[in-house]
Tab-separated table of C-alpha atoms in Angstrom:
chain	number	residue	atom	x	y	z
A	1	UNK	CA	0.000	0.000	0.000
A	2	UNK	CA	1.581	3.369	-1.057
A	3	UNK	CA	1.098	6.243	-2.911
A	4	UNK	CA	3.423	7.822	-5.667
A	5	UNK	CA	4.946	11.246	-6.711
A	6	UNK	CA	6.791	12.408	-9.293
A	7	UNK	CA	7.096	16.387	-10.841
A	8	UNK	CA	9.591	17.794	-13.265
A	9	UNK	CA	9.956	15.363	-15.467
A	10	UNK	CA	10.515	17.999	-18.304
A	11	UNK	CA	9.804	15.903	-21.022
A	12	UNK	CA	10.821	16.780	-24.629
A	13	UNK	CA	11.960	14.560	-27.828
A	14	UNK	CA	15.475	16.055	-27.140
A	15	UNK	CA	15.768	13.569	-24.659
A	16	UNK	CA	14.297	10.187	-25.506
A	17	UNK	CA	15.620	8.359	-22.595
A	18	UNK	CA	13.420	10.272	-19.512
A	19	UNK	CA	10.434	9.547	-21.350
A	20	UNK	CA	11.671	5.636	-21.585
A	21	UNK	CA	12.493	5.210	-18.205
A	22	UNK	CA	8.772	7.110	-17.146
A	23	UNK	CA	7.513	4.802	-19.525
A	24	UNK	CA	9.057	1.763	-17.639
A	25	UNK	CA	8.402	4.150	-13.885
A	26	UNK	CA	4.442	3.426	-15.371
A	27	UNK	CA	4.192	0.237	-16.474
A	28	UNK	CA	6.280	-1.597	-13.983
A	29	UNK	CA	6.182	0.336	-10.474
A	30	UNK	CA	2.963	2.639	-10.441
A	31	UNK	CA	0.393	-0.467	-10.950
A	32	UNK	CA	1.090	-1.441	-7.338
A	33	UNK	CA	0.182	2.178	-6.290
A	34	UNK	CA	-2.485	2.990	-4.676
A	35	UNK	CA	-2.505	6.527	-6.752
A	36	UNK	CA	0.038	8.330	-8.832
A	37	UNK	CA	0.425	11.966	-8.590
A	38	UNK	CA	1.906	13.959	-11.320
A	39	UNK	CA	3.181	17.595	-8.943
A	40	UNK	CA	3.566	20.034	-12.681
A	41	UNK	CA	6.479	20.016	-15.227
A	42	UNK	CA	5.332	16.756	-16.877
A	43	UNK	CA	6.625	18.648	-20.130
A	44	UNK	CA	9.348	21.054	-20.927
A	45	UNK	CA	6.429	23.391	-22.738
A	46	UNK	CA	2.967	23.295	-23.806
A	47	UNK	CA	1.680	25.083	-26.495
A	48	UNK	CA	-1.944	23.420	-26.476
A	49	UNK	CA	-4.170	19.958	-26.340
A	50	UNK	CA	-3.888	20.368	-30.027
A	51	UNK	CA	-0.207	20.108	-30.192
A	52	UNK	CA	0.533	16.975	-32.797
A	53	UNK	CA	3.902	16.123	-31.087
A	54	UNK	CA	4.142	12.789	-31.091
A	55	UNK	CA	6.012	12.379	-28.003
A	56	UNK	CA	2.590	13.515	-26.046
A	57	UNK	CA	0.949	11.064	-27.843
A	58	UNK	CA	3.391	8.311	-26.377
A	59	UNK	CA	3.260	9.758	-23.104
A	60	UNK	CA	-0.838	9.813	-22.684
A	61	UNK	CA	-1.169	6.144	-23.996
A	62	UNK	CA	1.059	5.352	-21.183
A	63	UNK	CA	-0.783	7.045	-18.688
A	64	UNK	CA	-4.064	5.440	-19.822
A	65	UNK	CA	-2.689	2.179	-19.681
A	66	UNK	CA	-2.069	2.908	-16.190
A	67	UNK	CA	-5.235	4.132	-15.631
A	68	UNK	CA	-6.768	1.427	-17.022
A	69	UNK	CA	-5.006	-0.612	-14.173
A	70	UNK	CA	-7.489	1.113	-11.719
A	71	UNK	CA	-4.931	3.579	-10.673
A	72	UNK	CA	-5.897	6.911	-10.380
A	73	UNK	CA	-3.773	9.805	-11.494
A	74	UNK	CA	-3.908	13.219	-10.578
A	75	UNK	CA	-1.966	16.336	-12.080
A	76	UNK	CA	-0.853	19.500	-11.204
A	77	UNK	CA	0.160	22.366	-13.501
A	78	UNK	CA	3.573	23.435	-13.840
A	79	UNK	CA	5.020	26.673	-14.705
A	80	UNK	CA	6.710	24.530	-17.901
A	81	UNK	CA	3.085	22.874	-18.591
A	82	UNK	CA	0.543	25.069	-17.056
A	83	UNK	CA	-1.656	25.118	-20.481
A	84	UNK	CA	-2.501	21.585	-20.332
A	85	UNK	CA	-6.091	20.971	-20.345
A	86	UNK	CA	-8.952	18.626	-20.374
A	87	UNK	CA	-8.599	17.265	-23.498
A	88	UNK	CA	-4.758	16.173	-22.941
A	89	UNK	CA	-5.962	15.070	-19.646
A	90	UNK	CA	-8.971	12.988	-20.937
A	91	UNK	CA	-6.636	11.106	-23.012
A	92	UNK	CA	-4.085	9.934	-20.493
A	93	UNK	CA	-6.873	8.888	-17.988
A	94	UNK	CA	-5.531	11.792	-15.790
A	95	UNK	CA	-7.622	14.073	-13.135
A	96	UNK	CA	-6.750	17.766	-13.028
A	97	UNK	CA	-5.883	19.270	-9.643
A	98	UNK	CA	-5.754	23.034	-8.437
A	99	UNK	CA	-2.694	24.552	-6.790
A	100	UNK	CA	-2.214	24.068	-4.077
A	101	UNK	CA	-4.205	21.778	-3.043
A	102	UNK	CA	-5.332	19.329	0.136
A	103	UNK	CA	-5.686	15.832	-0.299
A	104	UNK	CA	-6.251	12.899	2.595
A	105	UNK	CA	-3.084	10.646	2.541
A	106	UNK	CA	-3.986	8.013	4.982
A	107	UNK	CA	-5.225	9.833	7.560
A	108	UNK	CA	-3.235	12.849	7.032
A	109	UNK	CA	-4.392	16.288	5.882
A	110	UNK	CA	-1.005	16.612	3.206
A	111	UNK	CA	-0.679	19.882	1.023
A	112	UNK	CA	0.675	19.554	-2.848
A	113	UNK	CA	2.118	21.760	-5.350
A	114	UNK	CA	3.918	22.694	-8.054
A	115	UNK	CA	6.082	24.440	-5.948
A	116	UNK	CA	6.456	27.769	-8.018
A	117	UNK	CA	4.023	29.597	-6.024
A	118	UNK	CA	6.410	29.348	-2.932
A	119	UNK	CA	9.726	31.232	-4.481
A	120	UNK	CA	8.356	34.841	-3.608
A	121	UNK	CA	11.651	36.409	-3.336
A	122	UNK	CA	11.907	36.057	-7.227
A	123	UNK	CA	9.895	38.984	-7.900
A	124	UNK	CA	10.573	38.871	-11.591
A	125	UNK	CA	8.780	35.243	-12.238
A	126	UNK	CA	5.745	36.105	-9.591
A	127	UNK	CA	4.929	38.792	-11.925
A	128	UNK	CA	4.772	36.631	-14.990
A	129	UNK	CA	3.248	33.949	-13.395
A	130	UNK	CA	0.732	36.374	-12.501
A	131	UNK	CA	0.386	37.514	-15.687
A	132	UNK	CA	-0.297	33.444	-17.225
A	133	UNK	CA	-2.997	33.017	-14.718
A	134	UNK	CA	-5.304	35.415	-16.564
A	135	UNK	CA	-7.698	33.044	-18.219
A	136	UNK	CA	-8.310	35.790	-20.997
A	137	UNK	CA	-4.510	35.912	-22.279
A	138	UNK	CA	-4.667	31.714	-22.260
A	139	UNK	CA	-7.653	31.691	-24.351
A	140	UNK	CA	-6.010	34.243	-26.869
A	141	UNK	CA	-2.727	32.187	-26.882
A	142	UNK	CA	-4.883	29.076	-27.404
A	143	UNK	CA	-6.347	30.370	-30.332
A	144	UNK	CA	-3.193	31.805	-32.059
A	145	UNK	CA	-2.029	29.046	-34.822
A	146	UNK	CA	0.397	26.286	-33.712
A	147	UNK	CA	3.221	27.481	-35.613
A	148	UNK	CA	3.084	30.685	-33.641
A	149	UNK	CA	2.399	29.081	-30.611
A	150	UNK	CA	5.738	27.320	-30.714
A	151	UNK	CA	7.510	30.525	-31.681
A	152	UNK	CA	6.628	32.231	-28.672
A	153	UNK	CA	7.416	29.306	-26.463
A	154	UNK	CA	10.932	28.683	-28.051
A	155	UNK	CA	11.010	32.802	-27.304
A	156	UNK	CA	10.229	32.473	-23.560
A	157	UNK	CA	12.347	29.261	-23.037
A	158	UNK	CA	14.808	30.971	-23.939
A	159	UNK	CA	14.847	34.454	-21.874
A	160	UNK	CA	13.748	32.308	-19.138
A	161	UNK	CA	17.312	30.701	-19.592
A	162	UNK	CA	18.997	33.603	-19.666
A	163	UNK	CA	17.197	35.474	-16.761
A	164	UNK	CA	17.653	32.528	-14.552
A	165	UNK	CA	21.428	31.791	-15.199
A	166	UNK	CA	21.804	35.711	-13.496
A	167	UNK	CA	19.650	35.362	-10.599
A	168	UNK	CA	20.692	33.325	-7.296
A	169	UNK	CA	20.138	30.331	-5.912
A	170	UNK	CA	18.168	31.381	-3.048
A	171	UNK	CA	16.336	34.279	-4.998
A	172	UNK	CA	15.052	30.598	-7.037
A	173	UNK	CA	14.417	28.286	-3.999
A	174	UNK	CA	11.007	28.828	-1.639
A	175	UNK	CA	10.609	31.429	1.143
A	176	UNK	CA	10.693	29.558	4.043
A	177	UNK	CA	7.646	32.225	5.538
A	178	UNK	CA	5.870	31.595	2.113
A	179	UNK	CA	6.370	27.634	3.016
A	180	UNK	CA	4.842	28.489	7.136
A	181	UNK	CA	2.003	30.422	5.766
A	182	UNK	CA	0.726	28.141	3.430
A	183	UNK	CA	0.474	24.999	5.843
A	184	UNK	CA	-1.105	27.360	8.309
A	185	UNK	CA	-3.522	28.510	5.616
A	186	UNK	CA	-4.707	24.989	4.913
A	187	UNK	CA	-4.523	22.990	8.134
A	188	UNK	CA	-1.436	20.619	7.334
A	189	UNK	CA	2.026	19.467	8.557
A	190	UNK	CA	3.071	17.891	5.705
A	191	UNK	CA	4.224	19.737	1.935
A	192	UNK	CA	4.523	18.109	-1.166
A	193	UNK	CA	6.460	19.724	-3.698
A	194	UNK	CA	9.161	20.109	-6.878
A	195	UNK	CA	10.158	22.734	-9.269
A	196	UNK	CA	12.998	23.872	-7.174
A	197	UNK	CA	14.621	20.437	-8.534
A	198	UNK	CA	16.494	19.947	-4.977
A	199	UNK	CA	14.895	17.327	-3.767
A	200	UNK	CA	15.222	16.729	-0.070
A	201	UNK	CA	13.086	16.444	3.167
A	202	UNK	CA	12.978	19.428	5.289
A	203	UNK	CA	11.762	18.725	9.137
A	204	UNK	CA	10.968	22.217	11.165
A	205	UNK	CA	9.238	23.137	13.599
A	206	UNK	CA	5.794	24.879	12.808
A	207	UNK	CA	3.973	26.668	15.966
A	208	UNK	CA	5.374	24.438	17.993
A	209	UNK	CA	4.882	20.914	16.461
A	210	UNK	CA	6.637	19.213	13.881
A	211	UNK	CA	6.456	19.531	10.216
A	212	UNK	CA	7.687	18.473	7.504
A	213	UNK	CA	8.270	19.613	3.847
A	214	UNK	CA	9.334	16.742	0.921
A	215	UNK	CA	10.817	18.486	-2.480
A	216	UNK	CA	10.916	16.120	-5.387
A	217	UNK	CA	13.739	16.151	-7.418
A	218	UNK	CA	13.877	16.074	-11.432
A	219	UNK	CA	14.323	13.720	-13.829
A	220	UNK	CA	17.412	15.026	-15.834
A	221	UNK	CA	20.024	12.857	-14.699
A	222	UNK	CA	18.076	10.362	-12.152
A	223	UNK	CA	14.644	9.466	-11.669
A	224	UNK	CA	12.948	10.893	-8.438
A	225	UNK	CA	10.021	9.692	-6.796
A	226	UNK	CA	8.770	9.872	-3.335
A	227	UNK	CA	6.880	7.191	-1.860
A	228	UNK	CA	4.322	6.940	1.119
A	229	UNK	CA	2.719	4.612	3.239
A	230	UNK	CA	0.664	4.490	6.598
A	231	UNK	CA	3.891	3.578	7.671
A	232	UNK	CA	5.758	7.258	6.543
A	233	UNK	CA	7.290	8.668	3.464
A	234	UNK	CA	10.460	7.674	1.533
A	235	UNK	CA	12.036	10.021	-1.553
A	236	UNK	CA	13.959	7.851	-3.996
A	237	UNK	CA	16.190	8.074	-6.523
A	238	UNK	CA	15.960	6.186	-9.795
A	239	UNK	CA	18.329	5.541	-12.844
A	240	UNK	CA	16.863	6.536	-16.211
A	241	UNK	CA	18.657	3.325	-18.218
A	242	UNK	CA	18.342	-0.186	-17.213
């Protein structure tokens, strides 16, 4: 009995060999799961459900065979993936979550993320994240035609690059008040997160009591995938070849 969790996968056909080993992470590890959730980043970009890309194809077929296995599968947006919608979703058997959100892991009230939302000292990215929530600029880029679509995200990726190689490393990691507030906002001890890919498990003290905060790591070099049971939680590390 245990439930899964993996985040920043950053998929892309540049890299054939993290979508084989998530391929092999789903068809020979998550059936014996008692749920599989997805914490944003699935995908270096999305442009839209409409996207052709074969590699999505590949990757939703494996998620529905999962699925399929009476497995459910949850997802949370990403800042990489955060136009993925229904229709994707539909296909790969996959339920759409909000962030952040609470969910009952055996007993416990446990708060997930993408993680994003936490890194307020990086005042540039809040504002553009900001600015992608508005559901009116997502329905125009929706609607723009795919070629241009991918334009603009090959645009973004790449000032995103270049904005992030100048900033710090704690200016890109949460704010550990950001991390407080949250868990007080919602009721819970226990955080569930990526996108800072430095994944770890952070105990601290919360009014008083213990809590605890679990980062999942990427899947760039190693796979990363955190684990729990009645019996506690245990972040892994998993090698992408065979």
């Amino acid at each position: 009995m245990s439930t899964l969790f993996i985040s920043d996968l950053h998929l892309c056909a540049q890299r054939p060999d993290m979508t084989a080993a998530l391929v092999r992470f789903l068809e020979r590890d998550a059936p014996k799961a008692d749920a599989l959730y997805v914490l944003g980043d699935l995908f270096e970009f999305w442009i839209g459900d409409d996207d052709p890309n074969p590699l999505h194809r590949q990757v939703a077929e494996a998620f529905l065979a999962l699925s399929r296995q009476d497995v459910p599968i949850y997802f949370i947006h990403g800042n990489r993936d955060f136009l993925l919608g229904k229709a994707f979703a539909k296909r790969a058997g996959m339920t759409l979550l909000g962030d952040p959100c609470v969910i009952d892991l055996y007993g416990e009230r446990v708060l997930l993320s993408h993680g994003d939302l936490l890194c307020t000292l990086d005042l540039g990215y809040q504002k553009f994240r900001r600015i992608t929530q508005q559901k009116w600029l997502r329905w125009l880029f929706l609607r723009l035609p795919l070629t241009r679509r991918q334009a603009i995200a090959c645009k973004m990726r790449g000032q995103s690059q270049m904005e992030n190689a100048g900033k710090s490393q704690t200016i890109m990691d949460v704010t550990p008040a950001a991390v407080d507030a949250l868990l007080r906002q919602h009721g819970c001890r226990l955080m569930i997160h990526g996108h800072t890919h430095r994944p770890a498990v952070h105990d601290f003290m919360l009014d008083g009591k213990p809590a605890r905060r679990i980062v999942l790591g990427d899947w760039f070099e190693q796979g990363s995938v955190l684990s729990c049971s009645p019996q506690g939680q245990r972040l892994e590390s998993r090698p992408l070849s065979e």
